[in-house]
Every structure is written in C-alpha cells, then in structure tokens.
PDB file of C-alpha atoms in Angstrom:
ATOM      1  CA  UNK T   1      31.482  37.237  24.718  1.00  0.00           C
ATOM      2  CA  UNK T   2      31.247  34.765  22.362  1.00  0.00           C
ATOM      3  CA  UNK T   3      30.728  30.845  23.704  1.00  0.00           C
ATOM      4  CA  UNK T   4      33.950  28.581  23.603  1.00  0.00           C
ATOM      5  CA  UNK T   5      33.606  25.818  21.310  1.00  0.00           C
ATOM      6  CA  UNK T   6      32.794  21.894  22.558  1.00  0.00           C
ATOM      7  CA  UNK T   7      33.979  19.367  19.992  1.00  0.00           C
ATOM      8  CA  UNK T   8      32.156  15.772  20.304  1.00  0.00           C
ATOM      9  CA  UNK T   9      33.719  12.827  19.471  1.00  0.00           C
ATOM     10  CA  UNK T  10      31.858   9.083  19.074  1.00  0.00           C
ATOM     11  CA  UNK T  11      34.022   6.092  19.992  1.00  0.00           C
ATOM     12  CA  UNK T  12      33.221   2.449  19.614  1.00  0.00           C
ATOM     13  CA  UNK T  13      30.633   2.284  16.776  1.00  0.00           C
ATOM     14  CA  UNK T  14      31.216   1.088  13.055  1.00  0.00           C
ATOM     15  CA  UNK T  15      29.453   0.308   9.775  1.00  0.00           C
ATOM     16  CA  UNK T  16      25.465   0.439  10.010  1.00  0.00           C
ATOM     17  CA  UNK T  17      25.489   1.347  13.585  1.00  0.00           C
ATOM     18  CA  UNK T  18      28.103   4.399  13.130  1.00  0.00           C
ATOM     19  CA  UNK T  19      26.171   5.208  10.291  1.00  0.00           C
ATOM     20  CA  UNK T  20      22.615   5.105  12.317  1.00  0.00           C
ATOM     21  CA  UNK T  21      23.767   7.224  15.155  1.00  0.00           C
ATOM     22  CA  UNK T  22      25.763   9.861  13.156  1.00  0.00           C
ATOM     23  CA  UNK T  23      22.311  10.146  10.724  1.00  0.00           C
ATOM     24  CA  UNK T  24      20.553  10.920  14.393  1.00  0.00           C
ATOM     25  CA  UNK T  25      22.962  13.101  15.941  1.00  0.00           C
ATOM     26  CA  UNK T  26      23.456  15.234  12.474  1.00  0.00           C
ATOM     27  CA  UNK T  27      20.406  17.201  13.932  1.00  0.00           C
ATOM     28  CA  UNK T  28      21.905  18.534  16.697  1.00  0.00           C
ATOM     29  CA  UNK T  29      23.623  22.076  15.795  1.00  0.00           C
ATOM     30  CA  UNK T  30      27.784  21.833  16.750  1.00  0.00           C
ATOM     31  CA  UNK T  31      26.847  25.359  18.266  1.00  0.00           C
ATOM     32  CA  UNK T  32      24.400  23.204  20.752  1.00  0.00           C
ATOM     33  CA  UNK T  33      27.257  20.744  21.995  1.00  0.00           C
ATOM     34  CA  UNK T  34      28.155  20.923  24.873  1.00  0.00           C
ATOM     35  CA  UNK T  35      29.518  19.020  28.280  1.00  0.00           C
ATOM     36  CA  UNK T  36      27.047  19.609  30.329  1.00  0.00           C
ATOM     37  CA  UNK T  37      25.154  16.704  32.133  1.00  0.00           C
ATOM     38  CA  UNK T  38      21.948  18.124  30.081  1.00  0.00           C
ATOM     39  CA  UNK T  39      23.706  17.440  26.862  1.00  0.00           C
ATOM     40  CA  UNK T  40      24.863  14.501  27.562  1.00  0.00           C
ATOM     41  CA  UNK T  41      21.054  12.940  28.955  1.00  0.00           C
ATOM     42  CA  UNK T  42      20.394  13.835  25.268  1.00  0.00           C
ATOM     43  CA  UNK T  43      23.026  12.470  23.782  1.00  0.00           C
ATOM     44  CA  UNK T  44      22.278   9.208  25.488  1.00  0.00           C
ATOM     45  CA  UNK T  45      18.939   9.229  24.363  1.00  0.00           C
ATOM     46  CA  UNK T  46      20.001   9.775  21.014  1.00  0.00           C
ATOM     47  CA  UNK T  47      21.956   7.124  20.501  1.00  0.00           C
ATOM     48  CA  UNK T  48      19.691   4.592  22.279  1.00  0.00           C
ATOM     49  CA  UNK T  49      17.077   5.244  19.728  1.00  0.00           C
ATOM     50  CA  UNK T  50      19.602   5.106  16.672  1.00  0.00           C
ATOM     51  CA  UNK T  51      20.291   1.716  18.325  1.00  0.00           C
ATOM     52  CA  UNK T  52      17.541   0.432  18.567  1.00  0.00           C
ATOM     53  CA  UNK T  53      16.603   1.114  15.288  1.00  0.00           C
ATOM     54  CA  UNK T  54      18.864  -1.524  14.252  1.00  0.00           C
ATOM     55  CA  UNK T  55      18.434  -4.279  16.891  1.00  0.00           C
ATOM     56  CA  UNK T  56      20.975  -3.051  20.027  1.00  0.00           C
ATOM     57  CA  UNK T  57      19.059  -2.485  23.154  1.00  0.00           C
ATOM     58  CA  UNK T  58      21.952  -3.284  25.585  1.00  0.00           C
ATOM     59  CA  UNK T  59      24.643  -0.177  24.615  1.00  0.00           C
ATOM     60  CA  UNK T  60      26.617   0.987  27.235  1.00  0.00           C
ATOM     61  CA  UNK T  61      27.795   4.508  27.069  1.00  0.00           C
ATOM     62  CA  UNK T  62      30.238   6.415  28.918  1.00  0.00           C
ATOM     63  CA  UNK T  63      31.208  10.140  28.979  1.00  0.00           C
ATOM     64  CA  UNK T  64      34.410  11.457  29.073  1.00  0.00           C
ATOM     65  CA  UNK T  65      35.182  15.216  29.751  1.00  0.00           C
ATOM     66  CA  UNK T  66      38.766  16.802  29.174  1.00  0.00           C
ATOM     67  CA  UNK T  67      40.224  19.422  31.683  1.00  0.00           C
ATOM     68  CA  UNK T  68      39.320  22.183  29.597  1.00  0.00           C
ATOM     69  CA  UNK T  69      36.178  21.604  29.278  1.00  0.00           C
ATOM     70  CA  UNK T  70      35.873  22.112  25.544  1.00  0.00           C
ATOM     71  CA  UNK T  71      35.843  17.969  24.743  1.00  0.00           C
ATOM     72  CA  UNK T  72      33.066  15.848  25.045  1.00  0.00           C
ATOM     73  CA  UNK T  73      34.073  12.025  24.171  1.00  0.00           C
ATOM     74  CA  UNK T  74      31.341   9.438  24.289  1.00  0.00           C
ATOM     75  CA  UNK T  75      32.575   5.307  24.619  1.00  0.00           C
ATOM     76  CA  UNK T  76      29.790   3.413  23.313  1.00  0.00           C
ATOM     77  CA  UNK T  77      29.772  -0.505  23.656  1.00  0.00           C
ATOM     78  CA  UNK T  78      26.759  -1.907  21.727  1.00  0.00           C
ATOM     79  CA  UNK T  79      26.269  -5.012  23.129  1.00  0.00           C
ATOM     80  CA  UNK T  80      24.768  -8.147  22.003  1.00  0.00           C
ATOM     81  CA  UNK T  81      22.235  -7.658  18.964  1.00  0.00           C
ATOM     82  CA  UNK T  82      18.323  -8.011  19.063  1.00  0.00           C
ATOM     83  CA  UNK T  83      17.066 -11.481  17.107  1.00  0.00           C
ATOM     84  CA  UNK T  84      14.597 -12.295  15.613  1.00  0.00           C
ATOM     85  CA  UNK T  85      12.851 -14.911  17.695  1.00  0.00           C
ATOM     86  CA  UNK T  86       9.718 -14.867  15.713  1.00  0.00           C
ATOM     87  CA  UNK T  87       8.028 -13.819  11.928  1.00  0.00           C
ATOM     88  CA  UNK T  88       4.400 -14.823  11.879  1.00  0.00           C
ATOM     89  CA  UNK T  89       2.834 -12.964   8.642  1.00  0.00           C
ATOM     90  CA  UNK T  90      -0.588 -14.370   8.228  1.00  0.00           C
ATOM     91  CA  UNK T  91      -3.028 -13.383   5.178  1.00  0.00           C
ATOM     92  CA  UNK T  92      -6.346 -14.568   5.343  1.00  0.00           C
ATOM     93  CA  UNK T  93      -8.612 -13.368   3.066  1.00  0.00           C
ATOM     94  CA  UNK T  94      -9.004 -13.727  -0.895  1.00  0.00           C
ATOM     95  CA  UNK T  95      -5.551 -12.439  -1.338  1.00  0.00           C
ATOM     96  CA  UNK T  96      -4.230 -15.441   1.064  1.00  0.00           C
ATOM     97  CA  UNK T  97      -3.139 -17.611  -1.800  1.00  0.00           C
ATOM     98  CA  UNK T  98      -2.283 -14.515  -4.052  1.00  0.00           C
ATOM     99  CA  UNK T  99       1.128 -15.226  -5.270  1.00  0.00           C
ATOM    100  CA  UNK T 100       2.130 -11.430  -5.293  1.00  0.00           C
ATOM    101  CA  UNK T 101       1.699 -11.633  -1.564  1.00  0.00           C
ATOM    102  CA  UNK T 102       3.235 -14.780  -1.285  1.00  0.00           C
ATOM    103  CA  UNK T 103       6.516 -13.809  -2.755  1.00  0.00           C
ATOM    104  CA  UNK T 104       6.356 -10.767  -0.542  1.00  0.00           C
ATOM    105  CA  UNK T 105       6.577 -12.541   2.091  1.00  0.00           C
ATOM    106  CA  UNK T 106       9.153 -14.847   0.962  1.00  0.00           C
ATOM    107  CA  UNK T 107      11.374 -12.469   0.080  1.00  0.00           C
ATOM    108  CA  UNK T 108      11.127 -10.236   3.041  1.00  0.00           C
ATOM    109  CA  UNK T 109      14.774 -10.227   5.085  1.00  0.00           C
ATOM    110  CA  UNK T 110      12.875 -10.668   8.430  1.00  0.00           C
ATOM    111  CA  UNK T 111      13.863 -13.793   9.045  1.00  0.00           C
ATOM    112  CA  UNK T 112      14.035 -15.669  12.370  1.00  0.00           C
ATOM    113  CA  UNK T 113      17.677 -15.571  13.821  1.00  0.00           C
ATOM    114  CA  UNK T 114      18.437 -12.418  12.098  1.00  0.00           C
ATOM    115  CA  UNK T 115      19.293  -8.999  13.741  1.00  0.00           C
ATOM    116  CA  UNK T 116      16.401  -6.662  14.213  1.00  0.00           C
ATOM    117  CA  UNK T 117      16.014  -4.183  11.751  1.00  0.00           C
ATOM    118  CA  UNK T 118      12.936  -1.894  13.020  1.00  0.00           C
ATOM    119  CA  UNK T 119      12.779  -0.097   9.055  1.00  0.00           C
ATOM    120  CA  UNK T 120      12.921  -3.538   7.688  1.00  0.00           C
ATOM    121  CA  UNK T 121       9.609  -4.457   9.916  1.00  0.00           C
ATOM    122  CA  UNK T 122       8.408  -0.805   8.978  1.00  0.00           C
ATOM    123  CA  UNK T 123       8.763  -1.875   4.918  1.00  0.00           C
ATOM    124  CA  UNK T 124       6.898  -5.447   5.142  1.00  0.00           C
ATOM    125  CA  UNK T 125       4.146  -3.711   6.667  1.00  0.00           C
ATOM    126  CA  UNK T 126       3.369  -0.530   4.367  1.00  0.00           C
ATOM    127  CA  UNK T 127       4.590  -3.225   1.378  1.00  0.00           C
ATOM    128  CA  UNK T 128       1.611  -5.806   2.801  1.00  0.00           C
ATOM    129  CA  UNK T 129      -1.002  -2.735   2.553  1.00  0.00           C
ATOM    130  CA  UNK T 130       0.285  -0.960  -0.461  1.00  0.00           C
ATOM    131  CA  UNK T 131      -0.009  -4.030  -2.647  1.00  0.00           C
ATOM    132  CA  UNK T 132      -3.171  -4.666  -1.205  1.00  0.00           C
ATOM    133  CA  UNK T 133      -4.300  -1.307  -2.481  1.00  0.00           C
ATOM    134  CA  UNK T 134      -2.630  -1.892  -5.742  1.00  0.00           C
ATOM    135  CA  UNK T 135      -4.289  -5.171  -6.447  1.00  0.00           C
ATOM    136  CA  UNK T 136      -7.857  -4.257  -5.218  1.00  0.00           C
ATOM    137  CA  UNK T 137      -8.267  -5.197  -1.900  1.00  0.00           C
ATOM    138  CA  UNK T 138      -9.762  -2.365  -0.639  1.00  0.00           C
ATOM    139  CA  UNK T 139     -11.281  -3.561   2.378  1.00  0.00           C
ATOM    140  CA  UNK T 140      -8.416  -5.126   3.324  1.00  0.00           C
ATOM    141  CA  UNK T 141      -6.914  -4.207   7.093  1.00  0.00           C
ATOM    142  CA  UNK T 142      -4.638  -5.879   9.624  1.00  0.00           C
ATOM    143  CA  UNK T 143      -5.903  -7.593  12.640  1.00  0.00           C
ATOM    144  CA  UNK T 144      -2.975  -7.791  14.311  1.00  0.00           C
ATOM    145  CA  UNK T 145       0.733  -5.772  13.997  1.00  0.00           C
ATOM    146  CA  UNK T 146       2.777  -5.990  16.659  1.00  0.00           C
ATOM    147  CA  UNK T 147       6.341  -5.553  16.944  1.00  0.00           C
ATOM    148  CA  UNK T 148       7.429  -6.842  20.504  1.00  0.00           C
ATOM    149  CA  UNK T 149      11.468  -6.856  22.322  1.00  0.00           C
ATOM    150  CA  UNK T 150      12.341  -8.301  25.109  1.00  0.00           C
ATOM    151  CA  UNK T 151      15.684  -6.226  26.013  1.00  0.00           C
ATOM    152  CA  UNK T 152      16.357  -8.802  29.086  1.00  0.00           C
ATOM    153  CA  UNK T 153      16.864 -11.755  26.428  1.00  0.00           C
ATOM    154  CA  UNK T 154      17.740  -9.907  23.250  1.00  0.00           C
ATOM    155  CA  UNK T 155      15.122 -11.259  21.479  1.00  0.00           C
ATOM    156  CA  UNK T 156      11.998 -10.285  18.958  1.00  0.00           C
ATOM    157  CA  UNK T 157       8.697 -11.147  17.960  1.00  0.00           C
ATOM    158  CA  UNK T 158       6.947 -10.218  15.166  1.00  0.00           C
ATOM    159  CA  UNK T 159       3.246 -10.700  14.332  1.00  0.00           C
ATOM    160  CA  UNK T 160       1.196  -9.656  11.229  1.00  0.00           C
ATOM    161  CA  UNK T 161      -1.934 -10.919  10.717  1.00  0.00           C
ATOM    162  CA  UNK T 162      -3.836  -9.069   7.196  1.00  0.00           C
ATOM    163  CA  UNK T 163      -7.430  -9.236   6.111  1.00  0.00           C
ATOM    164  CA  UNK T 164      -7.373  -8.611   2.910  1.00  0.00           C
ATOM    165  CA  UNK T 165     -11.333  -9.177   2.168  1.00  0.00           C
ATOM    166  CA  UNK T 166     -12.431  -9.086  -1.153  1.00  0.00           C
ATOM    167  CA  UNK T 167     -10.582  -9.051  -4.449  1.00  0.00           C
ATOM    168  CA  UNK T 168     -12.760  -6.167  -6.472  1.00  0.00           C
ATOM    169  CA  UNK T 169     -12.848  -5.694  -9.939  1.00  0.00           C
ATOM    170  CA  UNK T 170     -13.524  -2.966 -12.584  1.00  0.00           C
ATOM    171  CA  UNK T 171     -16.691  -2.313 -13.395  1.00  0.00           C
ATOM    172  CA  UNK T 172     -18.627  -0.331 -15.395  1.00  0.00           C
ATOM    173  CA  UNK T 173     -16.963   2.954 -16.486  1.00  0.00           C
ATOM    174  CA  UNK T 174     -18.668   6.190 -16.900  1.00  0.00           C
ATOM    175  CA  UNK T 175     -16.368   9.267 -19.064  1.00  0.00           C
ATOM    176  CA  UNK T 176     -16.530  12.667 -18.997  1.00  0.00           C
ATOM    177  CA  UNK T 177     -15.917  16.336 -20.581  1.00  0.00           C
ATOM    178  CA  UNK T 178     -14.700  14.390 -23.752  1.00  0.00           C
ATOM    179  CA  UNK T 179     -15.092  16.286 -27.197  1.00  0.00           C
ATOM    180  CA  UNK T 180     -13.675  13.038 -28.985  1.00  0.00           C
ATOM    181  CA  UNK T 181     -16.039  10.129 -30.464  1.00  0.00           C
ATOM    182  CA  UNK T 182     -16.737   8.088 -27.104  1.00  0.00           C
ATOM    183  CA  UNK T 183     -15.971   5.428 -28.891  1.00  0.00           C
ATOM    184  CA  UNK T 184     -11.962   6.445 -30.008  1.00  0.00           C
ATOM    185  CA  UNK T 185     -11.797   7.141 -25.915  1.00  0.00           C
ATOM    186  CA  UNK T 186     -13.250   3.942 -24.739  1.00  0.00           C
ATOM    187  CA  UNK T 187     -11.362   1.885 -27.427  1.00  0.00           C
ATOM    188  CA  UNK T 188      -7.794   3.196 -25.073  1.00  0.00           C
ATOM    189  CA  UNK T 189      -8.895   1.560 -22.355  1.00  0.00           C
ATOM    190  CA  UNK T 190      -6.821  -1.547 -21.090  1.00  0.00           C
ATOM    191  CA  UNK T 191      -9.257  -3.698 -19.211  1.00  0.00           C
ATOM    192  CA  UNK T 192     -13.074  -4.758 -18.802  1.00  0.00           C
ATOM    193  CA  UNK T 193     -15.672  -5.032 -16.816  1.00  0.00           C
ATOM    194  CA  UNK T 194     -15.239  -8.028 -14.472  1.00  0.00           C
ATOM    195  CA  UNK T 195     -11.355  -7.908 -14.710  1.00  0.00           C
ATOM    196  CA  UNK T 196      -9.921  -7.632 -11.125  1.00  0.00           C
ATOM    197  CA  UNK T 197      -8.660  -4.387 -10.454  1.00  0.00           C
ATOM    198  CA  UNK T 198      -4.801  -3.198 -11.329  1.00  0.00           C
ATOM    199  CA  UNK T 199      -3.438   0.019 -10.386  1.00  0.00           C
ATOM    200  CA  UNK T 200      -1.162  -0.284 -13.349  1.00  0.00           C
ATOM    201  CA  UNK T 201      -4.117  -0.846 -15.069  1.00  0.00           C
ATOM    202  CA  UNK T 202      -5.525   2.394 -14.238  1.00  0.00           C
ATOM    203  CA  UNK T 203      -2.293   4.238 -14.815  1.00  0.00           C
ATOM    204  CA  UNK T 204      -2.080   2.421 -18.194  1.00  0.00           C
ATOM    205  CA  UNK T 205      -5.273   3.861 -18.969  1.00  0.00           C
ATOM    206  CA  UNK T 206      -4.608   7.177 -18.100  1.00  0.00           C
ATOM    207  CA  UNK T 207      -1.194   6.911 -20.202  1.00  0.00           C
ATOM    208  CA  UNK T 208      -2.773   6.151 -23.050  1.00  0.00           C
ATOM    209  CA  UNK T 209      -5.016   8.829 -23.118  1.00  0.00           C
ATOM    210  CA  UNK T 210      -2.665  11.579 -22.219  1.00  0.00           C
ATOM    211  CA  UNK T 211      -0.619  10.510 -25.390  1.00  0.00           C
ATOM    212  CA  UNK T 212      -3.015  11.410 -27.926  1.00  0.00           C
ATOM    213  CA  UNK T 213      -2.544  15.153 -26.566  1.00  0.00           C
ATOM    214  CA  UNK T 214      -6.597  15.459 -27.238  1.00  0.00           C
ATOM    215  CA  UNK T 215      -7.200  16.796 -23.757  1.00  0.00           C
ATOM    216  CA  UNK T 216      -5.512  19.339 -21.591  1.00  0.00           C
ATOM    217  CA  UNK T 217      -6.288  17.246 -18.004  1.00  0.00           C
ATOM    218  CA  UNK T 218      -6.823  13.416 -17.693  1.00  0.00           C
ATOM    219  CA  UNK T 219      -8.057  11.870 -14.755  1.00  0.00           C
ATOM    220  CA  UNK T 220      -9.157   8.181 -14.005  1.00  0.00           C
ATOM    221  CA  UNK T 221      -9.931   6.591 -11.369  1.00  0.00           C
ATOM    222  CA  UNK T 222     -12.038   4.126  -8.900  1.00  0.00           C
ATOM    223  CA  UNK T 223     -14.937   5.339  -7.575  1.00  0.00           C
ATOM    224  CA  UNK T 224     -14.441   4.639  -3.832  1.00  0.00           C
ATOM    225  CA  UNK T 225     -17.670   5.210  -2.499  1.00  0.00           C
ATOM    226  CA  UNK T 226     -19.238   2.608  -4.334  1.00  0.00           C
ATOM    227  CA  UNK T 227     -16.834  -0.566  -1.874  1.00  0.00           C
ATOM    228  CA  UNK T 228     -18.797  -2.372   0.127  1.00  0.00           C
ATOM    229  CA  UNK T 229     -21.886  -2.191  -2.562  1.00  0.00           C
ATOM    230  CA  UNK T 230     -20.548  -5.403  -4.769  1.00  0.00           C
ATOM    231  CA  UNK T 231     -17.478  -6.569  -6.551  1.00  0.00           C
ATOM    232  CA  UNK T 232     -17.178  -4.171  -9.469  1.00  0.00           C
ATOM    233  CA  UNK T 233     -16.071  -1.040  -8.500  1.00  0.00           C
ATOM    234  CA  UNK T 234     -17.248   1.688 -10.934  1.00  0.00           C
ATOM    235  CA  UNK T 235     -14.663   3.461 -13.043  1.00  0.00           C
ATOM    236  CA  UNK T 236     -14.682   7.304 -13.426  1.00  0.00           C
ATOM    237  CA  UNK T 237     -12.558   9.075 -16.515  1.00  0.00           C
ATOM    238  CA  UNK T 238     -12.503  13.029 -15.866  1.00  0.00           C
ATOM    239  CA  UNK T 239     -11.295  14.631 -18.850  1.00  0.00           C
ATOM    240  CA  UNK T 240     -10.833  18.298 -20.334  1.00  0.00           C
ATOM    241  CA  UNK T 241     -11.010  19.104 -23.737  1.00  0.00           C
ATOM    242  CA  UNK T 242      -7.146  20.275 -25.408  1.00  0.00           C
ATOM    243  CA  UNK T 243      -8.117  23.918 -26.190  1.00  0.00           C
ATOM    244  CA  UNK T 244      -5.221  25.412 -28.175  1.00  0.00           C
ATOM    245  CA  UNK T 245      -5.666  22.316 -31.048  1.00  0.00           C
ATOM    246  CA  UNK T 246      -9.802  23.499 -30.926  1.00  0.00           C
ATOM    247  CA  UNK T 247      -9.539  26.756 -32.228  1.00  0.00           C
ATOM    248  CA  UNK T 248      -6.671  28.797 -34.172  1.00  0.00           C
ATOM    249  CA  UNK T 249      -6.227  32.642 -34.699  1.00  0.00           C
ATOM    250  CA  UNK T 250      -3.766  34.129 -37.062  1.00  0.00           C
ATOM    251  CA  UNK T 251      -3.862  37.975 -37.718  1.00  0.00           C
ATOM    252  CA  UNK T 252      -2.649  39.184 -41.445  1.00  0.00           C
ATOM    253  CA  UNK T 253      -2.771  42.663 -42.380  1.00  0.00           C
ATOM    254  CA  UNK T 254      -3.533  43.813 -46.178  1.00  0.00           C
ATOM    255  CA  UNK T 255      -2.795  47.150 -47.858  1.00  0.00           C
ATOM    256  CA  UNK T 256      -6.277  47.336 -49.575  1.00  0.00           C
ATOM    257  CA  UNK T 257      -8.283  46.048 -46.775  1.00  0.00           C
ATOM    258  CA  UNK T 258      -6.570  46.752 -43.841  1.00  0.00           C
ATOM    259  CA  UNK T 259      -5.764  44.410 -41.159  1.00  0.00           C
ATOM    260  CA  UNK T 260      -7.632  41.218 -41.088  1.00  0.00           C
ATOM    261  CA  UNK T 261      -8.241  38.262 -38.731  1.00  0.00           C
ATOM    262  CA  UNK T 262      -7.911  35.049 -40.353  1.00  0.00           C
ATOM    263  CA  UNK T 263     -10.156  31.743 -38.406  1.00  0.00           C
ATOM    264  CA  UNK T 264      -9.463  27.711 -38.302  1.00  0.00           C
ATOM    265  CA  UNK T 265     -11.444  24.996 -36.824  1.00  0.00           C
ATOM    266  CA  UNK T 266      -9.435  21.747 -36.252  1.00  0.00           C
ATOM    267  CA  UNK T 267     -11.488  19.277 -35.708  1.00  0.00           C
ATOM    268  CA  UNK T 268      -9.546  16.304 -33.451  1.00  0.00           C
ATOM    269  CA  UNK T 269     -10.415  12.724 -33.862  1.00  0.00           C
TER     270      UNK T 269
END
C-alpha cells in the first residue's frame, strides 16, 4: 500500500534567509517528509545550519501537525542577527604592503557591525591565499584563522593573521620537445629573469605559444621543487611538436603508372 503523502510548509522566513533554508532543505526527497518527531529533529537541524550560515543563531522553531496527519507546518522566528564584533586581517610578510592585498582587504564586506555572513568569511580567506599563489608567495601560510560566535551575545570575531614570506620571481627558464628555432619560442615569452612572478604571466606565456598552432600540447609552468632554494623560481616550458603541419600525404592515381603516393615536408618557423 502505497505511503500517504506529508506536505511541509515553512512559515516565518523571507529574502536571504528563506532563500538559505529552502537551498538546504531542497535535499531532502518530498517522498522522505514526514511528521514524525524523527523528521522533524532533522528538520530543526537543517534549518539551524542554513541559519547560521547567515548570522542567526537564536531561531526559534515550532512544529505544527494537522489532524490528519498528512501536514507538517514549521513557525520559524529568527531572532536577533549575529554581528560582527571584530575583523582583524593581518599580513605580515613581503606581501604586507602589497597593494593587491591591501585593496582586498579594503574591499572585503566583513565589516564590524555587519551581519555575519559565514561564505563571506569563507571568500576573504581562499581570496587571501589564492592571490598569494597568484602573485608568488609561495611560502606564504596563515598563522592564525579563526572564526569565533558567541550565540549568548550575538556577536563575532574574526581573526586572520597571513605569512606571506617571500615574494619569488622567475628565473631562469629551461624549454622542451620544441622543433621551432629556440630562439622564435623564447622571443613569446612575456617576462624575465628577476621579474616577480605573475600567474597571468605564465598564462600569457602559454597563450602566446598555443596561437602559433606550432605544437600540438603546451605546457608552462613553475618548477615547485626548486622554493625554498632562492628567489628565482625556475621556469619549465613542456611542449609537443604539431604533427599534422610536419608531414603531408596525398595519394593520386595515374593510368600509365598506376597509383602513386605523392610526399611534402613543411617546414614551420
């Protein structure tokens, strides 16, 4: 016999909130509702956690059952919101007067007095390390992250201290599996030794040689186990010769001779 149907209805909640928990509860099958108290433990940890993602740690939620038993209507109160009580972003380091990092920071929406936003914590930190990476601070790490609430007063602290270490630069690059003039593939490259390092950099580089369609892989990039041995970070450029513009076949056929197989080098660069 086939189970009777529960319908689940979510009262109290609107804009980013409503959004939040209905993102949350989307995972739960309609063929798993029910109005059981089992359910409903999980529906109250659901929403908690949806909640807290965006700063309410004080929601009140009630449960209401209709006589048939095939209703399940949850009252949720928020509460008062999670601030911000306190942003401390340190950078020490080389990059701690790097302007990328600066503006970073500046621009970040964590700001104190502001409702806590747990993603918005999430993206200051990955953006601190990912630019780190991007600009060359590979030995860069943080000494502290800590995201602490205090439910009792509503209130936030936020701490992120960053090493970034060393600013590296490019050094000396080394190519191979070229079949072009080393000195047409070296002539694409972007920077030099001693410049400080630039992901875009390295993507330029590997742009540029793509686009003269002379090689059928192209592969650049830092040589990683050379960090911690001095500034310049060797550069390694993996490439693969373009075979179909190497060699040509064309087959002709002639009444006198018979079929014949006709040969072209193309010579690139």
């Amino acid at each position: 016999m086939a189970k009777d149907s529960v319908s689940l209805d979510i009262n109290g909640l609107s804009g980013a909130l409503q959004d939040n928990v209905d993102a949350y509860l989307s995972a739960i099958e309609p063929s798993e509702y029910s109005t059981s108290l089992r359910f409903q433990s999980r529906l109250t940890k659901e929403i908690n956690t949806a909640l807290n993602a965006v700063g309410y740690y004080n929601a009140k939620i009630e449960f209401v059952v209709d006589d048939k038993d095939s209703e399940l209507v949850v009252n949720v109160t928020p509460g008062p919101p999670t601030r911000v009580k306190l942003v401390d972003v340190e950078i020490t380091g080389e990059a701690k007067n790097d302007e990328d990092f600066l503006r970073l920071i500046r621009l970040t929406p964590l700001k104190e007095g502001v409702t806590l936003n747990h993603s918005q914590y999430d993206t200051l930190k990955s953006s601190i390390r990912n630019l780190a990476l991007q600009k060359g601070y590979f030995d860069g790490g943080y000494v502290l992250s800590r995201l602490e609430v205090v439910p009792e007063l509503n209130q936030a602290f936020i701490r992120l201290h960053y090493d970034s270490g060393i600013r590296y630069q490019f050094g000396k690059t080394t190519i191979t599996g070229s079949q072009i003039d080393i000195q047409k593939v070296e002539s694409l490259q972007p920077y030099k030794t001693g410049d400080d390092y630039l992901a875009s950099e390295v993507g330029i580089h590997n742009q540029n040689l793509s686009n003269t369609e002379w090689f059928s892989s192209v592969f650049v990039e830092p040589d990683l186990t050379q960090i911690g041995k001095g500034r310049e970070l060797p550069m390694k450029v993996s490439l693969a010769p373009q075979v179909r513009n190497q060699f040509e076949t064309g087959l002709g056929y002639s009444t006198d001779v018979g079929a014949k197989v006709k040969f072209k080098w193309k010579k690139l660069g």
